[in-house]
XYZ file of C-alpha atoms in Angstrom:
528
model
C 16.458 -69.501 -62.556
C 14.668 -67.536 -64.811
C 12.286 -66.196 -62.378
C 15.088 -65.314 -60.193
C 16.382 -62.822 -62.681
C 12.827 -61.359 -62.679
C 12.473 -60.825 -59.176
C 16.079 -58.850 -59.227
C 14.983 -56.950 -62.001
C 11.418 -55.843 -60.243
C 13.268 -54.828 -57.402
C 16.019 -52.973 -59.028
C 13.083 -51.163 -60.982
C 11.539 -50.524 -57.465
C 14.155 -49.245 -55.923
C 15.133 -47.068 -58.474
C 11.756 -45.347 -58.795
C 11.972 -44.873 -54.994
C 15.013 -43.147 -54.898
C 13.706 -40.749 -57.736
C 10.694 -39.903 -55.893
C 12.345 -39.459 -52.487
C 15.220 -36.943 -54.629
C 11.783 -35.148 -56.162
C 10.153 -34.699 -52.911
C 13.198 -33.214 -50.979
C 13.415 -30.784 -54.237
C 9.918 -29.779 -53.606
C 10.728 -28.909 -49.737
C 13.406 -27.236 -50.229
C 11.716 -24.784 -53.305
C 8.928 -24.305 -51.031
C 11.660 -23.216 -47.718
C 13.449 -20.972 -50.041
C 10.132 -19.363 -50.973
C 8.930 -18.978 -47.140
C 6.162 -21.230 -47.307
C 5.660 -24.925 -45.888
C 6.058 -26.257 -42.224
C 9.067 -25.473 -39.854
C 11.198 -28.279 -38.707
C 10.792 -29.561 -34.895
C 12.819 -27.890 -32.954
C 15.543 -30.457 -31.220
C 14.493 -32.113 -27.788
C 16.924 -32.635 -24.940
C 17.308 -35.786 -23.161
C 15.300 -34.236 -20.240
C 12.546 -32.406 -22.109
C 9.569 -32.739 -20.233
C 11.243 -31.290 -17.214
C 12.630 -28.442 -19.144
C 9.140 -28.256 -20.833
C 7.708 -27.444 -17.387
C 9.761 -25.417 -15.971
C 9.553 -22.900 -19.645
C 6.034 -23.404 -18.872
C 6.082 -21.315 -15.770
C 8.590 -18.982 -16.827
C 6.525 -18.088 -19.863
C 4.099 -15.261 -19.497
C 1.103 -15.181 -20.932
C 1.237 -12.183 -23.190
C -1.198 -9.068 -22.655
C -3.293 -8.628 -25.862
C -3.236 -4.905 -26.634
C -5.012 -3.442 -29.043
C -3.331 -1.344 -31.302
C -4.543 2.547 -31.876
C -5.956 2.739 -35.615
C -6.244 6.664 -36.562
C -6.769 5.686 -40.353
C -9.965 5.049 -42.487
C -10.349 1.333 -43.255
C -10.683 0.279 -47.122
C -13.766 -1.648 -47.923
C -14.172 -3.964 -50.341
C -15.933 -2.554 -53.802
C -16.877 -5.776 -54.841
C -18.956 -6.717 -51.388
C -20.436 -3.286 -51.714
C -21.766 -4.337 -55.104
C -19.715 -1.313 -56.966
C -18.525 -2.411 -60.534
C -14.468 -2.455 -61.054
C -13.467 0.611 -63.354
C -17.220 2.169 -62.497
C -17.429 5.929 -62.031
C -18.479 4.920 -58.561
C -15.567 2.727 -58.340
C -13.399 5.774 -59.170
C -14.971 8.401 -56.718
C -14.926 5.214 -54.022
C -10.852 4.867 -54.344
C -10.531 8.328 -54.774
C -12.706 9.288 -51.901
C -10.371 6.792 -49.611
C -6.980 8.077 -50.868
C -8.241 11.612 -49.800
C -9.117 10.380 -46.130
C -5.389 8.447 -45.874
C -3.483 12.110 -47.089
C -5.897 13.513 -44.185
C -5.061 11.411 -41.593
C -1.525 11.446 -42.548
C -1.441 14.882 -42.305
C -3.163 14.659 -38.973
C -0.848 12.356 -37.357
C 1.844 14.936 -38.187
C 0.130 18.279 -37.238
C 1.753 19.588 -33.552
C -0.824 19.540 -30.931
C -1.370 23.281 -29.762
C -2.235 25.138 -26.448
C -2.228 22.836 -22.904
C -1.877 19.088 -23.139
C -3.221 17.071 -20.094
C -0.599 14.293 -19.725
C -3.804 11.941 -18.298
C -4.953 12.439 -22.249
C -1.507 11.640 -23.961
C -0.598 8.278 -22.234
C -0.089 5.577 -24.376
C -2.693 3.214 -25.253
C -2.330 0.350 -23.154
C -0.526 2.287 -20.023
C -1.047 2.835 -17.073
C -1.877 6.529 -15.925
C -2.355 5.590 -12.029
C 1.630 4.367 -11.857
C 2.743 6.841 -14.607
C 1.533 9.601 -12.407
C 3.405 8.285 -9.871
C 7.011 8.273 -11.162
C 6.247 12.193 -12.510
C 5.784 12.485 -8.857
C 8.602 10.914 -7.456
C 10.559 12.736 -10.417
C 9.250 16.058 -9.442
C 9.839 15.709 -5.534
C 13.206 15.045 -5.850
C 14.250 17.872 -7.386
C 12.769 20.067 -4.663
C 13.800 17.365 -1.712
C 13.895 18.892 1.319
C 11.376 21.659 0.486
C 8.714 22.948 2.471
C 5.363 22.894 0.836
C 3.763 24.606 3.350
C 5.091 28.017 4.927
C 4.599 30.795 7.021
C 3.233 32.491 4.103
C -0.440 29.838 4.053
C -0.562 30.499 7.853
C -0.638 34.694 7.312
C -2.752 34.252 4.268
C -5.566 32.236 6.123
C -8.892 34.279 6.082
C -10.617 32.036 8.341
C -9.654 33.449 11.779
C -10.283 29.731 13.716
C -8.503 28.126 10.775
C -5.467 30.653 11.338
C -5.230 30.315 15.384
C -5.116 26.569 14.670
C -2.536 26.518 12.121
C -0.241 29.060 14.029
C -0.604 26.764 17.276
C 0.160 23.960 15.326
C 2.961 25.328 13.176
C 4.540 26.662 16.552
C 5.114 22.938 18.004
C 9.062 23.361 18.166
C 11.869 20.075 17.743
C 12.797 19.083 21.436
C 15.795 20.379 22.031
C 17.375 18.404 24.977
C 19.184 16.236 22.209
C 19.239 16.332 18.256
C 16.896 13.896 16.893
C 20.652 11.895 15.474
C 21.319 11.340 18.872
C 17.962 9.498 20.251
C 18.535 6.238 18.788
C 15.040 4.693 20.274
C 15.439 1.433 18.597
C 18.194 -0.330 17.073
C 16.275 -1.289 13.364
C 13.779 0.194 11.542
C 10.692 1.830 13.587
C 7.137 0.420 12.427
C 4.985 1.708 14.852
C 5.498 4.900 17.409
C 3.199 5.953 20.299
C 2.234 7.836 23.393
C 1.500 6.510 26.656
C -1.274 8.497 27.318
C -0.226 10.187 31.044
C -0.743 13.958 29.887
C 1.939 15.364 32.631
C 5.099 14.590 30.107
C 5.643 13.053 26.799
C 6.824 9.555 27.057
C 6.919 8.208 23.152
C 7.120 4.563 22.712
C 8.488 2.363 19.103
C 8.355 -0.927 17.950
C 10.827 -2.203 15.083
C 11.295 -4.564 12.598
C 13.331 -7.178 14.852
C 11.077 -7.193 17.461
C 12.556 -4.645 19.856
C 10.567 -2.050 21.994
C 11.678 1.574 22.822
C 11.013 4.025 25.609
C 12.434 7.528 25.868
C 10.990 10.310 28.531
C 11.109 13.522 26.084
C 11.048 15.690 29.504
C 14.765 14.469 30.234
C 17.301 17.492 29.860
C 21.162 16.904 29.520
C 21.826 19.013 32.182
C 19.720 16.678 34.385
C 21.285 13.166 33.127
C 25.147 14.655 33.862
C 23.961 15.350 37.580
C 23.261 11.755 37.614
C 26.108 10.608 36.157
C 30.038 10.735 36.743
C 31.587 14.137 34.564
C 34.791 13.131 34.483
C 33.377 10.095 32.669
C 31.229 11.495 30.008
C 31.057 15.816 29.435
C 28.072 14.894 26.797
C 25.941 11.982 27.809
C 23.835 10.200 25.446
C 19.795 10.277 26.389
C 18.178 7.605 28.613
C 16.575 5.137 26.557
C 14.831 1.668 27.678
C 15.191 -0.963 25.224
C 13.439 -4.273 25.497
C 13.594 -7.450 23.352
C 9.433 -8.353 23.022
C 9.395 -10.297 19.367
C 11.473 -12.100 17.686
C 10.036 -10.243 14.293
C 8.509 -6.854 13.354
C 6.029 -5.215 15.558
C 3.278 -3.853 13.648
C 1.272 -1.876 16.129
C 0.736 -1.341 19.884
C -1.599 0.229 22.071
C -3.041 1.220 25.822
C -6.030 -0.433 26.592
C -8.255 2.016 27.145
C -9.755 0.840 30.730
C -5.993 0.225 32.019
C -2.970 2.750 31.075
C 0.039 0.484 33.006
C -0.673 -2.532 30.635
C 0.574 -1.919 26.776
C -0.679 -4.413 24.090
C 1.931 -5.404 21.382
C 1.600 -7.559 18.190
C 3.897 -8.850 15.784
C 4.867 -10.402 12.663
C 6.120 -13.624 14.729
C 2.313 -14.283 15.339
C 1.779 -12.907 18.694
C 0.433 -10.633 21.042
C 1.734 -9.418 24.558
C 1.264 -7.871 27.272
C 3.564 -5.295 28.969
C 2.837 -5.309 32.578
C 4.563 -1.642 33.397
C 3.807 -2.137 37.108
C 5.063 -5.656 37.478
C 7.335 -5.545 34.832
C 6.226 -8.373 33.131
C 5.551 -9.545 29.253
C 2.577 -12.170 29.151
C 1.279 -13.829 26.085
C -2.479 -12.865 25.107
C -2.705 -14.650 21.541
C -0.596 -16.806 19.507
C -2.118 -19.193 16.846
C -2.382 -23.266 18.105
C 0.544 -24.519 16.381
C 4.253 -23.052 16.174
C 4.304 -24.038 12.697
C 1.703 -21.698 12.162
C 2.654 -18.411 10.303
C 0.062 -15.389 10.634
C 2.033 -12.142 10.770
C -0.019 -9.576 12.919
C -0.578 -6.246 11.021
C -3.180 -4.879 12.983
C -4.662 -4.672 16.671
C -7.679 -3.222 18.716
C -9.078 -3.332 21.705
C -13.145 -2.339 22.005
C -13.726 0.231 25.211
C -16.922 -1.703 25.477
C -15.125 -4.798 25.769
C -11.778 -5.055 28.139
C -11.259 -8.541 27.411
C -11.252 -9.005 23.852
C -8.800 -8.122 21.338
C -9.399 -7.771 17.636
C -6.345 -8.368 14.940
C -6.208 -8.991 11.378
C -3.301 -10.695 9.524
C -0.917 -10.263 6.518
C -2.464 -13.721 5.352
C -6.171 -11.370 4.807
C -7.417 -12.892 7.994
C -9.438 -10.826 10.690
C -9.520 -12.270 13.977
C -11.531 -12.089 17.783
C -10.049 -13.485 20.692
C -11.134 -13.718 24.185
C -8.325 -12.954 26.691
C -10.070 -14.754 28.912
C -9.969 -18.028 27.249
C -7.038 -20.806 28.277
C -3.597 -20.017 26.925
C -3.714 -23.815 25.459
C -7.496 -23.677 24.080
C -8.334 -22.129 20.656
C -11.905 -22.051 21.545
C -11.976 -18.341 22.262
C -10.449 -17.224 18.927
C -12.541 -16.611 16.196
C -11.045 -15.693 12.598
C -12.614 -14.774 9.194
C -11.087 -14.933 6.080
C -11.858 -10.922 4.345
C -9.192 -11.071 1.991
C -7.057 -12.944 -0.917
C -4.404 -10.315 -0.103
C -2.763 -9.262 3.100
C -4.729 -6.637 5.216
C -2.226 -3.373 5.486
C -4.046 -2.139 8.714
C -7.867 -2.087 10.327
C -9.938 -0.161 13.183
C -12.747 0.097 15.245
C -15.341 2.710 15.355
C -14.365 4.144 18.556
C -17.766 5.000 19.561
C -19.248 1.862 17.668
C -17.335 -1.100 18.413
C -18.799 -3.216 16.244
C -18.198 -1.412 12.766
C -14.144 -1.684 11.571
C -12.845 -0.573 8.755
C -10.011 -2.576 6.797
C -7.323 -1.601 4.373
C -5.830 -4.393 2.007
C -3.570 -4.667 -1.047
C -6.248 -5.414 -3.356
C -6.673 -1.389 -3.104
C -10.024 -1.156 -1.427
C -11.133 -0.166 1.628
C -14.261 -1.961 3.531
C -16.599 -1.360 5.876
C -17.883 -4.555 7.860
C -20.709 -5.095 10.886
C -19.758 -7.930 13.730
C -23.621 -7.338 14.046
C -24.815 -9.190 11.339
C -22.565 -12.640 10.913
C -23.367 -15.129 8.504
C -22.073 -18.429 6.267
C -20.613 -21.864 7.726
C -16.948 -22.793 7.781
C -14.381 -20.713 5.771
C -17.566 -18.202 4.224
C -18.634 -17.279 7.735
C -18.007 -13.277 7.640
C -18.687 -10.308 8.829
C -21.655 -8.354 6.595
C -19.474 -5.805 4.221
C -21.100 -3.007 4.169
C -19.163 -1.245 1.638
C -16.428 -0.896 -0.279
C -13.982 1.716 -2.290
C -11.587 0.954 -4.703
C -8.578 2.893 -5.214
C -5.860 3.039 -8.242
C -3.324 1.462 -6.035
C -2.969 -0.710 -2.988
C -4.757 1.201 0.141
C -2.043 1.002 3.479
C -4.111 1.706 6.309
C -7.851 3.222 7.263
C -7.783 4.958 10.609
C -11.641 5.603 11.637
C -12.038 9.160 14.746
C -14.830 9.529 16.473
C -17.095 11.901 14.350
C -17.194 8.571 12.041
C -14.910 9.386 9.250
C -12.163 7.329 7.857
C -8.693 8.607 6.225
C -7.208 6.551 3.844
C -3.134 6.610 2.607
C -3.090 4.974 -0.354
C 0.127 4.451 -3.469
C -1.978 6.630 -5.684
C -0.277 9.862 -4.009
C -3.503 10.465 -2.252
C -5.190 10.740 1.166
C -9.164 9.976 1.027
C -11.177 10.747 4.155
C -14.706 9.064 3.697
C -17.482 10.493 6.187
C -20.022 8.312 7.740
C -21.035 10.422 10.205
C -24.561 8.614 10.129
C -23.180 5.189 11.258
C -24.774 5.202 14.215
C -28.368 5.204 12.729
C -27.248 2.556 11.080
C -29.369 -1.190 10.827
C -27.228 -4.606 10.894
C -26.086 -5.232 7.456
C -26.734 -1.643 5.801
C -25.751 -1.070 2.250
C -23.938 1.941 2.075
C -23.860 1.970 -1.702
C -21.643 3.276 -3.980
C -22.131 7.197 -3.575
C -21.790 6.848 -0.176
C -18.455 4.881 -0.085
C -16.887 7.761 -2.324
C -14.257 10.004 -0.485
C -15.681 13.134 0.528
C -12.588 14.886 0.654
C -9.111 13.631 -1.410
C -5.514 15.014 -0.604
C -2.284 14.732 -2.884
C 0.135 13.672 -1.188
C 3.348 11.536 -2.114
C 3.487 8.362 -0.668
C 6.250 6.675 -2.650
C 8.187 5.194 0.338
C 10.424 3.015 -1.724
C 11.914 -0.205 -0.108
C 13.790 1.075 3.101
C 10.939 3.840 4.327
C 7.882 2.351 6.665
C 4.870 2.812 4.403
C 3.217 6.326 5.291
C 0.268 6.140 7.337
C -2.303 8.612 8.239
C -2.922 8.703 11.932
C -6.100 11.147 13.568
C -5.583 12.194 17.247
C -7.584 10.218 19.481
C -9.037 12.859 21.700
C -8.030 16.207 20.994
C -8.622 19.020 23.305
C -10.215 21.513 20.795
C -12.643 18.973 19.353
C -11.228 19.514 16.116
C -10.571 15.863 14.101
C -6.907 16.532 12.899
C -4.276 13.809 11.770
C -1.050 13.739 11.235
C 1.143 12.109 8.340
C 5.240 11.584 7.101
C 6.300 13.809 4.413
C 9.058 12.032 2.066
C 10.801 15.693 1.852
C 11.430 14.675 5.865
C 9.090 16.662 7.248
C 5.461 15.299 9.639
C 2.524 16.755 7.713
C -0.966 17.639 9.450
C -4.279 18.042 8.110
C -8.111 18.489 9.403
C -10.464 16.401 8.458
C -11.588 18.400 5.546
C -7.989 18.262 4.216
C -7.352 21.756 4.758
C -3.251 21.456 6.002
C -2.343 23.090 9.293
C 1.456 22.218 9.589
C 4.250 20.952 8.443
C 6.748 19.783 10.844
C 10.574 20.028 10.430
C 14.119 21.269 12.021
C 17.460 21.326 12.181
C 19.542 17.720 12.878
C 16.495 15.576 11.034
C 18.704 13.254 8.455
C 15.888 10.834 6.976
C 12.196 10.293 6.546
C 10.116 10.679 9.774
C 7.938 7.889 8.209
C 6.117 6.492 11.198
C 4.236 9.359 12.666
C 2.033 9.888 15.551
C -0.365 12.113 17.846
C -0.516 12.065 21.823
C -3.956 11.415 22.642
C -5.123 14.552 24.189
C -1.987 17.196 23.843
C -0.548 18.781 20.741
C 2.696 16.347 20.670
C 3.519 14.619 17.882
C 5.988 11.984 17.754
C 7.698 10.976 14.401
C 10.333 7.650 13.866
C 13.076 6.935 10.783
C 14.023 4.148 9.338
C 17.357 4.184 11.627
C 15.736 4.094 14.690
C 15.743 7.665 15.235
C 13.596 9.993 17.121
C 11.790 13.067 15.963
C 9.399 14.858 19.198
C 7.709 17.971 18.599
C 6.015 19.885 21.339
């Protein structure tokens, strides 16, 4: 019994001292929360917490460590530097530090005087490349719609050849059979616009984003369609447009073959090329990947002149492609692809005198030069050799290459490069251009901020023109059709009455001075 009564005592002791020491230590945590020291709690966890926990996971961003500007002298420590406290060298020390913090207090304050280079005041840890951007958009749309180019540069040329050109060129007038409104040429959005290359009368050609295929004969006259038509029905007839339904998605680009004018060569975004059989009006398949499942939107397509029978293509996916027309429709055996990219190629060409060199144009900004000569690796590193490469501020969306071996660039910087190899031809498999030769030799401002619902600006040279002078043509977001020589120097700019949005996709004939211009609503605009 009496050992009972001990045991109840011990543990009443026990318990006691417990209780005292759990009441001291939740005392303790709460002095040290109220003085902002000590752990945090655990936050709560749901019921489902690891999925949340994943899916915060992939929301969260990593954060970008910037590093702050420091205009102010650092203090140092006086006992590291071996300086005694309340020294006469520890007095000059903090005085000579107090000194340099009223100094560069006072020059943080100071106004900065005279000019001020806005590339020199951004922000640490901004980007000047997209800053300069939006101060262009800013500053083109509050002179939209103005020319940038007048009568006044073509009078004020001193170079006589320079001045014929640009009065020829500024002379091209807007057809005036119908008001560019009124030639609806495809029902969506146009993403590519051509020429078929018959020199007797302009017949422009568009492909848009659903796939559908426009024709229009720009020597038609209203006068002549009424005669044809009933006049009690209609006193002002619409033009005569030919619409056909080739893709089921956008077409990118189109062309003539060069050894065979009544066949035209389409490809898409719904992973296919055709062929337009004028003659025996007919659309045959040429190239369309093995499998249906398959998705490799086409954003670019050549054909060699040295080669009728192959076609050359690269893909949004970064993929550059050969195929063999001649090949089965059912065998992949005649299709070669190579994988240039991470990023989807904007547009490519061929050297149109050397077949073999091509040019590419990607979103990772850069623009490459690659030889078919000189192919080497196994499996998925079997590539072209790159010969070179330029990188730009922004995303690069196209490289056209003429025929004197230079290569214009549009890219979202606001610029136009044009890079000259005119020496390609000398040229060994696999040459190393290096970096000084890959720079542009001549760059162009030019505002190429197309926004969501414009077709990306391209620059586009004439493929043969009469006077041998390289020239291209470009959109202008003030909705005008901008040209330019080859050494940038501008000979026109393109406008007239009735135009009501962005002539975005623009384009040359091959050999005469018409130039052929499509809007995002379909809409024609022909100068001759």
């Amino acid at each position: 019994m009496t050992r009972t009564v001990e045991q109840n005592e011990y543990e009443a002791e026990r318990a006691n001292k417990i209780a005292k020491n759990q009441a001291l230590l939740k005392e303790l945590q709460l002095n040290a929360a109220a003085a902002g020291v000590g752990s945090k709690p655990a936050p709560k966890r749901s019921a489902n917490t690891s999925g949340n926990a994943d899916r915060s996971s992939k929301r969260r961003k990593v954060p970008v460590k910037k590093e702050a500007a420091d205009f102010a002298p650092r203090r140092t420590s006086s006992r590291l530097a071996g300086i005694q406290a309340d020294s006469e060298v520890a007095k000059r020390k903090a005085d000579d530090e107090h000194e340099a913090m009223r100094e560069a207090e006072r020059a943080k304050r100071q106004r900065v005087s005279g000019d001020l280079d806005l590339k020199d005041a951004v922000v640490s840890g901004r980007d000047w490349a997209k800053s300069e951007s939006l101060l262009m958009n800013l500053a083109s749309s509050g002179r939209k719609y103005e020319r940038t180019f007048t009568d006044n540069d073509v009078k004020e040329t001193g170079d006589d050849e320079l001045r014929e050109m640009r009065k020829r060129l500024s002379g091209l007038e807007l057809y005036e059979g119908f008001e560019p409104n009124r030639i609806k040429l495809t029902p969506e959005r146009i993403y590519s616009m051509g020429f078929h290359p018959i020199p007797d009368k302009p017949v422009v050609i568009a492909g848009d984003k659903l796939g559908n295929l426009g024709i229009f004969d720009g020597s038609q006259q209203p006068t002549n369609i009424r005669a044809e038509e009933d006049e009690e029905e209609e006193d002002d007839p619409d033009p005569a447009i030919t619409t056909f339904k080739m893709h089921t998605r956008t077409i990118s680009t189109f062309l003539f073959p060069p050894s065979d004018a009544s066949k035209l060569l389409s490809a898409s975004y719904d992973s296919s090329i055709r062929s337009l059989d004028i003659a025996a009006s007919k659309s045959t398949e040429l190239y369309a990947p093995a499998s249906s499942d398959e998705d490799e939107p086409i954003s670019g397509l050549e054909v060699p002149s040295d080669s009728p029978y192959t076609l050359y293509f690269s893909t949004l996916n970064g993929l550059f492609g050969r195929h063999d027309t001649r090949a089965p429709p059912d065998n992949t055996g005649g299709t070669e692809t190579y994988l240039l990219s991470d990023k989807k190629i904007g547009g490519f060409t061929l050297n149109p005198l050397h077949p073999y060199l091509f040019a590419s144009a990607s979103l990772d900004r850069k623009l490459k030069i690659w030889d078919l000569r000189k192919i080497t690796g196994k499996g998925s590193s079997r590539l072209p050799a790159e010969l070179g490469a330029h990188e730009s501020a922004l995303s690069v969306s196209h490289a056209a290459w003429n025929a004197a071996g230079q290569v214009a660039t549009a890219s979202y910087d606001n610029t136009i490069k044009i890079h000259d190899f005119g020496d390609c031809a000398s040229w060994k498999p696999g040459h190393d251009i290096g970096e000084d030769g890959m720079e542009p030799t001549t760059v162009v401002k030019h505002n190429n901020q197309t926004g969501r619902w414009v077709t990306i600006l391209r620059a586009q040279w004439q493929q043969s023109p009469q006077d041998g002078i390289q020239k291209f043509c470009i959109g202008n977001m003030n909705r005008f059709v901008d040209v330019y020589t080859s050494q940038g120097e501008q000979l026109a700019q393109l406008g007239g009455e009735g135009i009501t949005a962005v002539p975005a996709v623009a384009q040359f004939h091959p050999t005469r001075d018409w130039i052929g211009a499509g809007t995002a609503s379909g809409k024609l605009c022909l100068w001759m």
